Amino acid sequence: LFNRLARLGVDRADAASSVIGVQAQRLIRCLCPQCREVSRATDQHRHYVERYKKRLESNLDPEAGCGDAKALIEIFGQWLVAGDTYRSSGCAACNHTGYHRQTAAMEIYLVGNDPEALDMLYDGKPISTMQKHFDRQGYLTVASQMMRMFARHETTYAEIEPYIPLL
């Protein structure tokens, strides 16, 4: 966002001083609870859940609150033990689509009260540096939210796969 504004001629300091937070989201279809079917997780599913769990564990700052990230680590651990997933099927309740609604997977970064984040914005630090900062604070990315939905059996891996970056 800030790089785009800078290319348009907006002063980086002016842009950073007026931002309270930044949000990104993706809409994800939720499995129909009436007809979803249990399926065994594949090695690829296990690989991604393990990688996301390790990423969260390695990036957390023990001094930060990080309640959401810690809860997600626990959800991933439980999923790895159970090892099951669900797939869409289709019934009259969902008009034979296998899905019954959509929900948003969101990431929200509140930078207005975070002097370190504001300094990074002013200085034009790369996105990767800012992401590491927010990871340490326990912020969850859109991809992490989608992985939580998958681990909670709310959606399928096929539904979120296009949005999950390779780690």
mmCIF file of C-alpha atoms in Angstrom:
data_model
loop_
_atom_site.group_PDB
_atom_site.id
_atom_site.type_symbol
_atom_site.label_atom_id
_atom_site.label_comp_id
_atom_site.label_asym_id
_atom_site.label_seq_id
_atom_site.Cartn_x
_atom_site.Cartn_y
_atom_site.Cartn_z
ATOM 1 C CA LEU A 1 0.000 0.000 0.000
ATOM 2 C CA PHE A 2 2.650 2.509 1.031
ATOM 3 C CA ASN A 3 4.894 1.736 -1.916
ATOM 4 C CA ARG A 4 1.957 2.347 -4.264
ATOM 5 C CA LEU A 5 1.143 5.641 -2.577
ATOM 6 C CA ALA A 6 4.801 6.710 -2.771
ATOM 7 C CA ARG A 7 4.806 5.999 -6.525
ATOM 8 C CA LEU A 8 1.780 8.264 -6.818
ATOM 9 C CA GLY A 9 3.713 11.059 -5.139
ATOM 10 C CA VAL A 10 2.215 10.820 -1.646
ATOM 11 C CA ASP A 11 4.815 11.529 1.020
ATOM 12 C CA ARG A 12 5.571 8.348 2.981
ATOM 13 C CA ALA A 13 5.508 10.179 6.347
ATOM 14 C CA ASP A 14 2.108 11.742 5.553
ATOM 15 C CA ALA A 15 0.675 8.374 4.561
ATOM 16 C CA ALA A 16 2.087 6.548 7.594
ATOM 17 C CA SER A 17 0.899 9.205 10.041
ATOM 18 C CA SER A 18 -2.695 8.929 8.831
ATOM 19 C CA VAL A 19 -3.003 5.123 8.988
ATOM 20 C CA ILE A 20 -4.539 3.449 12.019
ATOM 21 C CA GLY A 21 -4.542 -0.081 10.617
ATOM 22 C CA VAL A 22 -4.448 -2.181 7.485
ATOM 23 C CA GLN A 23 -6.813 -5.034 6.636
ATOM 24 C CA ALA A 24 -6.762 -7.788 4.003
ATOM 25 C CA GLN A 25 -9.395 -10.462 3.466
ATOM 26 C CA ARG A 26 -10.512 -13.347 1.280
ATOM 27 C CA LEU A 27 -13.964 -14.913 1.184
ATOM 28 C CA ILE A 28 -13.915 -18.671 1.708
ATOM 29 C CA ARG A 29 -16.785 -21.094 1.176
ATOM 30 C CA CYS A 30 -17.797 -23.094 4.264
ATOM 31 C CA LEU A 31 -18.703 -26.763 4.093
ATOM 32 C CA CYS A 32 -22.352 -27.688 4.401
ATOM 33 C CA PRO A 33 -22.775 -29.249 7.873
ATOM 34 C CA GLN A 34 -25.594 -31.454 6.557
ATOM 35 C CA CYS A 35 -23.610 -33.353 3.925
ATOM 36 C CA ARG A 36 -19.859 -32.938 4.528
ATOM 37 C CA GLU A 37 -18.022 -36.257 4.526
ATOM 38 C CA VAL A 38 -15.054 -37.370 6.632
ATOM 39 C CA SER A 39 -11.881 -37.959 4.680
ATOM 40 C CA ARG A 40 -8.336 -38.917 5.701
ATOM 41 C CA ALA A 41 -5.811 -36.130 5.479
ATOM 42 C CA THR A 42 -3.136 -36.470 2.825
ATOM 43 C CA ASP A 43 0.594 -36.105 3.375
ATOM 44 C CA GLN A 44 0.343 -32.688 1.709
ATOM 45 C CA HIS A 45 -2.315 -31.573 4.233
ATOM 46 C CA ARG A 46 -0.160 -32.740 7.145
ATOM 47 C CA HIS A 47 2.902 -31.041 5.639
ATOM 48 C CA TYR A 48 1.183 -27.655 5.410
ATOM 49 C CA VAL A 49 -0.348 -27.815 8.881
ATOM 50 C CA GLU A 50 3.025 -28.822 10.385
ATOM 51 C CA ARG A 51 4.794 -25.990 8.543
ATOM 52 C CA TYR A 52 2.276 -23.370 9.667
ATOM 53 C CA LYS A 53 2.418 -24.639 13.256
ATOM 54 C CA LYS A 54 6.237 -24.457 13.251
ATOM 55 C CA ARG A 55 6.172 -21.002 11.680
ATOM 56 C CA LEU A 56 3.859 -19.684 14.382
ATOM 57 C CA GLU A 57 5.907 -21.311 17.157
ATOM 58 C CA SER A 58 9.239 -20.001 15.874
ATOM 59 C CA ASN A 59 8.079 -16.429 15.279
ATOM 60 C CA LEU A 60 6.192 -15.715 18.497
ATOM 61 C CA ASP A 61 7.631 -13.297 21.006
ATOM 62 C CA PRO A 62 7.071 -14.878 24.457
ATOM 63 C CA GLU A 63 6.607 -11.382 25.939
ATOM 64 C CA ALA A 64 3.725 -10.503 23.586
ATOM 65 C CA GLY A 65 0.138 -11.494 24.348
ATOM 66 C CA CYS A 66 -0.295 -13.629 21.214
ATOM 67 C CA GLY A 67 -3.504 -15.316 22.413
ATOM 68 C CA ASP A 68 -4.862 -15.988 18.922
ATOM 69 C CA ALA A 69 -1.572 -17.387 17.650
ATOM 70 C CA LYS A 70 -1.152 -19.620 20.717
ATOM 71 C CA ALA A 71 -4.713 -20.925 20.309
ATOM 72 C CA LEU A 72 -4.030 -21.663 16.648
ATOM 73 C CA ILE A 73 -0.869 -23.612 17.535
ATOM 74 C CA GLU A 74 -3.027 -25.743 19.845
ATOM 75 C CA ILE A 75 -5.677 -26.277 17.137
ATOM 76 C CA PHE A 76 -2.976 -27.370 14.674
ATOM 77 C CA GLY A 77 -1.524 -29.767 17.255
ATOM 78 C CA GLN A 78 -4.943 -31.355 17.857
ATOM 79 C CA TRP A 79 -5.542 -31.680 14.125
ATOM 80 C CA LEU A 80 -2.185 -33.388 13.597
ATOM 81 C CA VAL A 81 -3.124 -35.998 16.219
ATOM 82 C CA ALA A 82 -6.609 -36.620 14.768
ATOM 83 C CA GLY A 83 -5.482 -36.415 11.133
ATOM 84 C CA ASP A 84 -8.903 -36.244 9.559
ATOM 85 C CA THR A 85 -10.482 -33.712 7.278
ATOM 86 C CA TYR A 86 -13.763 -33.248 5.450
ATOM 87 C CA ARG A 87 -14.755 -32.965 1.827
ATOM 88 C CA SER A 88 -17.786 -31.434 0.179
ATOM 89 C CA SER A 89 -20.577 -33.697 -0.974
ATOM 90 C CA GLY A 90 -23.835 -31.935 -1.846
ATOM 91 C CA CYS A 91 -27.443 -32.162 -0.690
ATOM 92 C CA ALA A 92 -30.745 -30.292 -0.961
ATOM 93 C CA ALA A 93 -29.792 -28.029 1.988
ATOM 94 C CA CYS A 94 -26.816 -26.581 0.054
ATOM 95 C CA ASN A 95 -28.349 -26.818 -3.414
ATOM 96 C CA HIS A 96 -25.963 -29.720 -4.159
ATOM 97 C CA THR A 97 -22.851 -27.525 -3.978
ATOM 98 C CA GLY A 98 -21.358 -28.978 -0.794
ATOM 99 C CA TYR A 99 -21.044 -25.456 0.643
ATOM 100 C CA HIS A 100 -23.659 -23.415 2.489
ATOM 101 C CA ARG A 101 -22.185 -19.935 3.061
ATOM 102 C CA GLN A 102 -19.034 -17.861 2.870
ATOM 103 C CA THR A 103 -16.961 -16.354 5.614
ATOM 104 C CA ALA A 104 -14.052 -13.936 5.587
ATOM 105 C CA ALA A 105 -10.499 -14.922 6.452
ATOM 106 C CA MET A 106 -8.957 -11.625 7.557
ATOM 107 C CA GLU A 107 -5.748 -10.127 8.769
ATOM 108 C CA ILE A 108 -5.810 -6.783 10.523
ATOM 109 C CA TYR A 109 -2.648 -4.948 11.471
ATOM 110 C CA LEU A 110 -3.084 -2.092 13.914
ATOM 111 C CA VAL A 111 -0.117 0.177 13.353
ATOM 112 C CA GLY A 112 -1.344 3.433 14.892
ATOM 113 C CA ASN A 113 -0.196 2.504 18.404
ATOM 114 C CA ASP A 114 2.883 0.530 17.350
ATOM 115 C CA PRO A 115 5.928 2.854 17.158
ATOM 116 C CA GLU A 116 8.136 0.132 15.652
ATOM 117 C CA ALA A 117 5.631 -0.559 12.867
ATOM 118 C CA LEU A 118 5.251 3.169 12.185
ATOM 119 C CA ASP A 119 9.047 3.527 11.944
ATOM 120 C CA MET A 120 9.149 0.688 9.418
ATOM 121 C CA LEU A 121 6.478 2.430 7.350
ATOM 122 C CA TYR A 122 8.326 5.762 7.475
ATOM 123 C CA ASP A 123 11.605 4.075 6.512
ATOM 124 C CA GLY A 124 10.086 2.074 3.651
ATOM 125 C CA LYS A 125 11.119 -1.312 5.078
ATOM 126 C CA PRO A 126 10.305 -4.360 2.929
ATOM 127 C CA ILE A 127 7.048 -6.206 3.477
ATOM 128 C CA SER A 128 8.973 -9.284 4.700
ATOM 129 C CA THR A 129 10.500 -7.258 7.555
ATOM 130 C CA MET A 130 7.104 -5.929 8.574
ATOM 131 C CA GLN A 131 5.560 -9.416 8.377
ATOM 132 C CA LYS A 132 8.214 -10.763 10.770
ATOM 133 C CA HIS A 133 7.436 -7.929 13.180
ATOM 134 C CA PHE A 134 3.708 -8.693 13.104
ATOM 135 C CA ASP A 135 4.369 -12.454 13.424
ATOM 136 C CA ARG A 136 6.311 -11.788 16.641
ATOM 137 C CA GLN A 137 3.336 -9.815 17.949
ATOM 138 C CA GLY A 138 0.998 -12.756 17.275
ATOM 139 C CA TYR A 139 -0.963 -11.263 14.388
ATOM 140 C CA LEU A 140 -2.477 -13.926 12.132
ATOM 141 C CA THR A 141 -2.277 -13.719 8.351
ATOM 142 C CA VAL A 142 -5.111 -14.501 5.943
ATOM 143 C CA ALA A 143 -3.335 -17.788 5.174
ATOM 144 C CA SER A 144 -3.152 -18.682 8.889
ATOM 145 C CA GLN A 145 -6.853 -17.918 9.291
ATOM 146 C CA MET A 146 -7.626 -20.180 6.320
ATOM 147 C CA MET A 147 -5.498 -22.964 7.769
ATOM 148 C CA ARG A 148 -7.463 -22.597 11.032
ATOM 149 C CA MET A 149 -10.717 -22.992 9.076
ATOM 150 C CA PHE A 150 -9.332 -26.131 7.450
ATOM 151 C CA ALA A 151 -8.117 -27.599 10.775
ATOM 152 C CA ARG A 152 -11.544 -26.900 12.329
ATOM 153 C CA HIS A 153 -13.260 -28.738 9.429
ATOM 154 C CA GLU A 154 -15.051 -25.573 8.278
ATOM 155 C CA THR A 155 -13.726 -25.753 4.703
ATOM 156 C CA THR A 156 -11.729 -27.993 2.397
ATOM 157 C CA TYR A 157 -8.065 -27.758 1.551
ATOM 158 C CA ALA A 158 -9.001 -27.382 -2.130
ATOM 159 C CA GLU A 159 -10.934 -24.229 -1.214
ATOM 160 C CA ILE A 160 -7.962 -22.526 0.458
ATOM 161 C CA GLU A 161 -5.058 -23.993 -1.530
ATOM 162 C CA PRO A 162 -4.844 -21.145 -4.092
ATOM 163 C CA TYR A 163 -4.280 -18.663 -1.267
ATOM 164 C CA ILE A 164 -1.780 -20.619 0.837
ATOM 165 C CA PRO A 165 1.791 -19.501 0.131
ATOM 166 C CA LEU A 166 4.539 -22.080 0.101
ATOM 167 C CA LEU A 167 6.617 -21.700 3.226
#
